[in-house]
Short mmCIF file of C-alpha atoms and ligand atoms in Angstrom, two decimals:
data_model
loop_
_atom_site.label_atom_id
_atom_site.label_comp_id
_atom_site.label_asym_id
_atom_site.label_seq_id
_atom_site.Cartn_x
_atom_site.Cartn_y
_atom_site.Cartn_z
CA MET A 1175 23.68 -82.12 -15.16
CA ILE A 1176 26.44 -82.17 -18.07
CA ALA A 1177 24.18 -79.92 -20.06
CA LEU A 1178 23.91 -77.53 -16.95
CA ILE A 1179 27.60 -77.41 -16.66
CA PHE A 1180 27.94 -76.66 -20.14
CA PHE A 1181 25.41 -73.88 -19.65
CA SER A 1182 27.09 -72.24 -16.80
CA ALA A 1183 30.31 -72.41 -18.86
CA LEU A 1184 28.85 -70.35 -21.59
CA LEU A 1185 27.53 -68.08 -19.05
CA TRP A 1186 30.82 -67.62 -17.90
CA ASP A 1187 32.29 -66.76 -20.85
CA ASN A 1188 29.41 -64.34 -21.93
CA ALA A 1189 30.07 -62.62 -18.84
CA GLN A 1190 33.93 -62.18 -19.63
CA ALA A 1191 33.03 -60.73 -22.57
CA TRP A 1192 31.43 -58.53 -21.34
CA GLY A 1193 32.27 -55.11 -19.52
CA PHE A 1194 32.50 -51.41 -19.01
CA LYS A 1195 34.58 -49.32 -21.66
CA ASP A 1196 34.20 -45.54 -21.75
CA GLY A 1197 31.05 -45.71 -19.54
CA VAL A 1198 29.48 -48.27 -22.49
CA LEU A 1199 28.72 -51.87 -21.94
CA HIS A 1200 30.93 -53.67 -24.48
CA ASN A 1201 31.12 -56.80 -25.63
CA SER A 1202 34.18 -57.57 -28.31
CA ILE A 1203 31.40 -59.22 -30.42
CA TRP A 1204 28.89 -56.63 -30.41
CA LEU A 1205 31.69 -54.05 -31.56
CA GLU A 1206 33.04 -56.14 -34.10
CA ARG A 1207 29.56 -56.71 -35.44
CA ALA A 1208 28.16 -53.34 -35.06
CA ALA A 1209 31.22 -51.68 -36.69
CA GLY A 1210 29.68 -51.00 -40.46
CA VAL A 1211 26.15 -50.71 -39.60
CA TYR A 1212 24.41 -47.84 -40.70
CA HIS A 1213 21.02 -46.35 -42.00
CA ARG A 1214 19.67 -45.50 -45.23
CA GLU A 1215 16.94 -43.68 -46.78
CA SER A 1216 15.92 -43.05 -50.08
CA ARG A 1217 17.13 -39.36 -51.41
CA SER A 1218 13.41 -38.79 -52.18
CA GLY A 1219 13.03 -38.99 -48.57
CA LYS A 1220 11.85 -41.46 -45.71
CA TYR A 1221 9.77 -44.97 -46.56
CA ARG A 1222 10.32 -45.09 -50.03
CA LEU A 1223 12.22 -48.46 -50.55
CA THR A 1224 11.04 -51.85 -51.17
CA TYR A 1225 12.98 -54.75 -50.33
CA ALA A 1226 14.88 -55.43 -53.26
CA GLU A 1227 15.73 -51.44 -53.46
CA ALA A 1228 16.99 -51.58 -50.07
CA LYS A 1229 19.11 -54.23 -50.85
CA ALA A 1230 20.40 -52.31 -54.27
CA VAL A 1231 21.33 -49.54 -52.23
CA CYS A 1232 23.42 -51.36 -49.61
CA GLU A 1233 25.10 -53.70 -52.33
CA TYR A 1234 25.55 -50.70 -54.21
CA GLU A 1235 28.04 -49.06 -51.44
CA GLY A 1236 30.01 -52.58 -51.45
CA GLY A 1237 27.84 -53.87 -48.26
CA HIS A 1238 24.91 -55.80 -47.49
CA LEU A 1239 21.37 -55.73 -45.38
CA ALA A 1240 22.06 -55.83 -42.05
CA THR A 1241 20.98 -58.85 -40.28
CA TYR A 1242 18.57 -58.02 -36.65
CA GLN A 1243 21.75 -59.44 -34.79
CA GLN A 1244 24.43 -57.27 -36.44
CA LEU A 1245 21.70 -54.23 -35.89
CA GLU A 1246 21.34 -54.93 -32.49
CA ALA A 1247 25.09 -55.33 -31.58
CA ALA A 1248 25.02 -51.71 -33.03
CA ARG A 1249 21.98 -50.22 -30.72
CA LYS A 1250 23.83 -51.91 -27.77
CA ILE A 1251 26.77 -49.08 -28.19
CA GLY A 1252 24.38 -46.43 -29.13
CA PHE A 1253 22.64 -46.98 -32.83
CA HIS A 1254 19.45 -44.84 -32.34
CA VAL A 1255 17.21 -44.41 -35.50
CA CYS A 1256 13.72 -43.31 -35.20
CA ALA A 1257 12.56 -45.56 -38.62
CA ALA A 1258 12.05 -48.68 -39.47
CA GLY A 1259 14.30 -50.29 -42.26
CA TRP A 1260 14.75 -53.28 -43.87
CA MET A 1261 17.05 -56.29 -42.63
CA ALA A 1262 18.32 -58.97 -44.13
CA LYS A 1263 15.69 -61.79 -45.06
CA GLY A 1264 12.85 -59.21 -45.44
CA ARG A 1265 12.86 -58.43 -41.86
CA VAL A 1266 11.94 -55.11 -40.59
CA GLY A 1267 12.62 -52.99 -37.66
CA TYR A 1268 14.65 -49.71 -35.95
CA PRO A 1269 16.87 -49.85 -32.94
CA ILE A 1270 16.00 -47.73 -29.95
CA VAL A 1271 18.29 -46.93 -27.19
CA LYS A 1272 16.41 -44.32 -25.44
CA ALA A 1273 12.66 -44.75 -24.45
CA GLY A 1274 10.84 -42.03 -25.84
CA ALA A 1275 7.21 -41.69 -26.17
CA ASN A 1276 7.41 -40.90 -29.71
CA CYS A 1277 9.41 -43.08 -31.00
CA GLY A 1278 9.57 -46.97 -29.89
CA PHE A 1279 6.50 -46.93 -27.89
CA GLY A 1280 8.19 -46.14 -25.41
CA ARG A 1281 10.35 -49.44 -25.25
CA THR A 1282 13.84 -49.97 -26.00
CA GLY A 1283 15.57 -52.41 -27.77
CA ILE A 1284 15.15 -53.30 -31.88
CA VAL A 1285 11.30 -52.46 -32.20
CA ASP A 1286 10.49 -55.55 -34.68
CA TYR A 1287 7.95 -55.38 -37.11
CA GLY A 1288 8.89 -59.17 -38.24
CA ILE A 1289 9.85 -60.71 -41.61
CA ARG A 1290 7.49 -59.56 -44.12
CA LEU A 1291 5.13 -61.22 -46.37
CA ASN A 1292 4.84 -58.00 -48.98
CA ARG A 1293 8.19 -57.18 -50.24
CA SER A 1294 7.13 -54.29 -51.98
CA GLU A 1295 6.04 -52.10 -48.61
CA ARG A 1296 8.17 -49.38 -48.68
CA TRP A 1297 10.67 -48.93 -45.64
CA ASP A 1298 14.41 -47.23 -44.90
CA ALA A 1299 17.44 -49.73 -44.85
CA TYR A 1300 20.03 -50.76 -42.78
CA CYS A 1301 23.00 -51.69 -44.24
CA TYR A 1302 26.51 -53.47 -43.15
CA ASN A 1303 29.82 -52.62 -44.53
CA PRO A 1304 32.87 -52.83 -42.43
CA ASN A 1305 34.37 -51.19 -45.29
CA GLY A 1306 32.38 -48.44 -45.68
CA LYS A 1307 32.52 -46.63 -42.55
CA GLU A 1308 33.60 -43.54 -44.30
CA CYS A 1309 30.10 -42.46 -44.67
CA GLY A 1310 28.18 -42.97 -41.11
CA GLY A 1311 28.21 -45.21 -38.34
CA VAL A 1312 28.50 -45.50 -34.47
CA PHE A 1313 31.52 -43.90 -32.97
CA THR A 1314 32.16 -44.26 -29.18
CA ASP A 1315 36.01 -43.33 -29.02
CA SER A 1316 37.08 -40.58 -27.32
CA LYS A 1317 37.97 -38.87 -30.29
CA HIS A 1318 37.92 -39.22 -34.37
CA VAL A 1319 38.06 -37.12 -37.43
CA PHE A 1320 35.07 -37.74 -39.47
CA LYS A 1321 35.70 -37.20 -43.75
CA SER A 1322 33.11 -36.63 -45.86
CA PRO A 1323 32.80 -39.83 -47.98
CA GLY A 1324 35.70 -39.50 -50.45
CA TYR A 1325 37.71 -36.91 -49.08
CA PRO A 1326 40.18 -35.50 -49.93
CA ASN A 1327 38.37 -35.86 -53.45
CA GLU A 1328 35.10 -34.04 -53.85
CA TYR A 1329 31.98 -36.17 -52.44
CA GLU A 1330 29.56 -37.46 -54.68
CA ASN A 1331 26.20 -36.77 -55.44
CA GLU A 1332 23.13 -38.24 -53.57
CA GLN A 1333 25.19 -38.96 -50.66
CA ILE A 1334 23.32 -39.43 -47.15
CA CYS A 1335 25.64 -40.12 -44.44
CA TYR A 1336 24.85 -40.55 -40.53
CA TRP A 1337 27.54 -40.50 -37.95
CA HIS A 1338 26.41 -41.28 -34.31
CA ILE A 1339 28.77 -40.52 -31.55
CA ARG A 1340 28.56 -41.58 -28.20
CA VAL A 1341 31.18 -40.76 -25.65
CA LYS A 1342 31.80 -41.67 -21.94
CA TYR A 1343 28.86 -41.02 -19.58
CA GLY A 1344 29.30 -37.74 -17.91
CA GLN A 1345 31.14 -36.48 -20.69
CA ARG A 1346 30.43 -33.60 -23.56
CA ILE A 1347 31.66 -33.65 -27.30
CA HIS A 1348 33.75 -31.42 -28.69
CA LEU A 1349 32.93 -30.68 -32.38
CA GLN A 1350 35.99 -28.81 -33.94
CA PHE A 1351 35.60 -27.95 -38.04
CA LEU A 1352 39.03 -28.50 -39.80
CA GLU A 1353 37.79 -28.27 -43.32
CA PHE A 1354 34.54 -27.41 -44.50
CA ASP A 1355 33.13 -27.05 -48.37
CA VAL A 1356 29.37 -28.13 -48.95
CA GLU A 1357 27.71 -26.69 -52.46
CA ASP A 1358 26.14 -23.24 -51.36
CA ASP A 1359 22.75 -21.90 -51.25
CA THR A 1360 20.63 -19.75 -49.17
CA ALA A 1361 18.71 -22.25 -47.28
CA CYS A 1362 21.42 -25.00 -47.86
CA MET A 1363 18.48 -26.92 -49.33
CA ALA A 1364 20.76 -28.71 -51.80
CA ASP A 1365 23.82 -30.38 -49.96
CA PHE A 1366 24.13 -29.73 -45.94
CA LEU A 1367 25.67 -31.33 -42.82
CA GLU A 1368 23.26 -31.36 -40.18
CA ILE A 1369 24.03 -31.63 -36.31
CA TYR A 1370 21.81 -32.92 -33.65
CA ASP A 1371 22.29 -32.63 -29.90
CA SER A 1372 20.64 -36.26 -29.51
CA TYR A 1373 21.16 -39.69 -30.78
CA ASP A 1374 19.00 -39.49 -33.97
CA ASP A 1375 18.03 -36.71 -36.69
CA ILE A 1376 14.61 -36.11 -34.81
CA ASN A 1377 15.51 -34.09 -31.69
CA GLY A 1378 18.08 -31.41 -30.59
CA PHE A 1379 18.45 -30.00 -33.64
CA VAL A 1380 21.49 -27.41 -33.52
CA GLY A 1381 22.06 -26.32 -36.62
CA ARG A 1382 22.17 -26.54 -40.72
CA PHE A 1383 25.60 -26.00 -42.38
CA CYS A 1384 26.52 -25.33 -46.34
CA GLY A 1385 29.03 -23.12 -48.28
CA ASP A 1386 32.45 -22.91 -47.46
CA GLU A 1387 32.66 -20.96 -44.35
CA LEU A 1388 34.57 -22.75 -41.42
CA PRO A 1389 30.90 -23.15 -38.87
CA ASP A 1390 31.46 -22.21 -34.99
CA ASP A 1391 32.67 -25.33 -33.08
CA ILE A 1392 29.90 -26.97 -30.90
CA ILE A 1393 30.03 -28.77 -27.94
CA SER A 1394 26.92 -31.20 -27.05
CA THR A 1395 24.70 -30.92 -23.51
CA GLY A 1396 25.18 -34.42 -23.26
CA ASN A 1397 27.21 -37.30 -24.33
CA VAL A 1398 25.70 -38.31 -27.84
CA MET A 1399 25.59 -35.96 -30.87
CA THR A 1400 24.29 -37.34 -34.44
CA LEU A 1401 25.49 -35.53 -38.01
CA LYS A 1402 23.80 -36.28 -41.04
CA PHE A 1403 25.56 -35.35 -44.39
CA LEU A 1404 23.13 -35.14 -47.13
CA SER A 1405 24.19 -33.97 -51.11
CA ASP A 1406 21.68 -34.15 -53.84
CA SER A 1407 21.55 -35.15 -57.76
CA SER A 1408 23.76 -32.08 -59.07
CA VAL A 1409 26.96 -30.35 -58.21
CA THR A 1410 29.33 -31.19 -55.76
CA ALA A 1411 32.01 -29.51 -53.44
CA GLY A 1412 35.47 -29.93 -51.83
CA GLY A 1413 34.24 -31.86 -48.32
CA PHE A 1414 34.76 -31.98 -44.76
CA GLN A 1415 36.76 -32.59 -42.02
CA ILE A 1416 35.21 -32.61 -38.30
CA ARG A 1417 37.02 -33.62 -35.51
CA TYR A 1418 35.08 -34.56 -32.08
CA VAL A 1419 36.78 -34.90 -28.95
CA ALA A 1420 35.21 -36.00 -25.56
CA VAL A 1421 35.41 -33.74 -23.18
CA ASP A 1422 34.92 -33.66 -19.24
CA MET A 1423 31.72 -31.76 -18.28
CA PRO A 1424 32.73 -28.00 -17.17
CA SER A 1425 32.64 -27.35 -13.41
CA LYS A 1426 29.72 -25.59 -11.99
CA SER A 1427 31.28 -22.47 -11.52
CA GLY A 1428 32.11 -22.04 -14.79
CA ASP A 1429 29.18 -23.80 -16.50
CA GLY A 1430 28.12 -22.46 -20.02
CA LYS A 1431 31.22 -19.49 -19.76
CA ASN A 1432 34.11 -22.03 -19.71
CA THR A 1433 35.90 -20.78 -23.26
CA THR A 1434 39.22 -20.75 -21.76
CA SER A 1435 40.05 -23.84 -24.37
CA GLN A 1436 37.60 -23.71 -26.68
CA GLY A 1437 37.54 -20.67 -28.50
CA LYS A 1438 34.30 -19.38 -29.82
CA ALA A 1439 32.44 -22.59 -29.11
CA ASN A 1440 29.03 -22.79 -28.92
CA PHE A 1441 28.11 -24.29 -25.47
CA LEU A 1442 24.95 -25.65 -25.81
CA PRO A 1443 23.07 -25.28 -22.78
CA GLY A 1444 23.68 -27.71 -19.96
CA LYS A 1445 21.62 -31.15 -19.52
CA PHE A 1446 22.71 -34.59 -17.90
CA GLY A 1447 24.10 -36.92 -20.10
CA ILE A 1448 22.22 -39.90 -21.24
CA MET A 1449 23.09 -43.32 -19.64
CA1 CA B 2961 25.03 -30.73 -54.67
#
């Protein structure tokens, strides 16, 4: 009986701590744990890191491999990556927010490969570093300015940053480039910033940017967006500052043509937001 009362109290506590904020189910514990989780892959490509290497990547940046709980906390606020990575204690998995046929076997949650006996297997990495938010992370605020790592100094070689934005359901994300200077080459093969109109860097490719011309504003079709910045092993540049602001969906009458306050924004075709 006492156990039952205790359990009820525990449930009540949990219920109290949960709630919707900005259209996203929040839990203060999740938020605290989630702020600082990010995905890393080897500069040479996907699935190239052994457990020891994955650990070293996170530690090099001042963090450590994320725990399963930290990854799940990040997932709860919109962290969705379609790539299996090492977590603490030799566990491998990846966070799926939106079920899709090509990723996560149509399920949501942490796709968990369990604790690997063979630590020489090669995967990506999930790091946790609450003090290293400059290069990547999940953002649910209604506005924020992303800076390239080290800004206003030049960014360093061999950076890979993923910024995931998720705003209130029914809103769009308006990206505005404030400063932009990334090593220039014709096809942006060396260093680049990529924008995706989706949770991840698989779907919804919008564009790849380099050079020092300010790209036009971009407005998402839904309430999520992903930015990926990658620099190679030589030549750096000034970096960038990019602001996003959550905006309400335009009214039907002005759909696609609403440029009154957006300037020459690239309005992506309308699409329903993601819950
Ligand atoms: Ca470079």
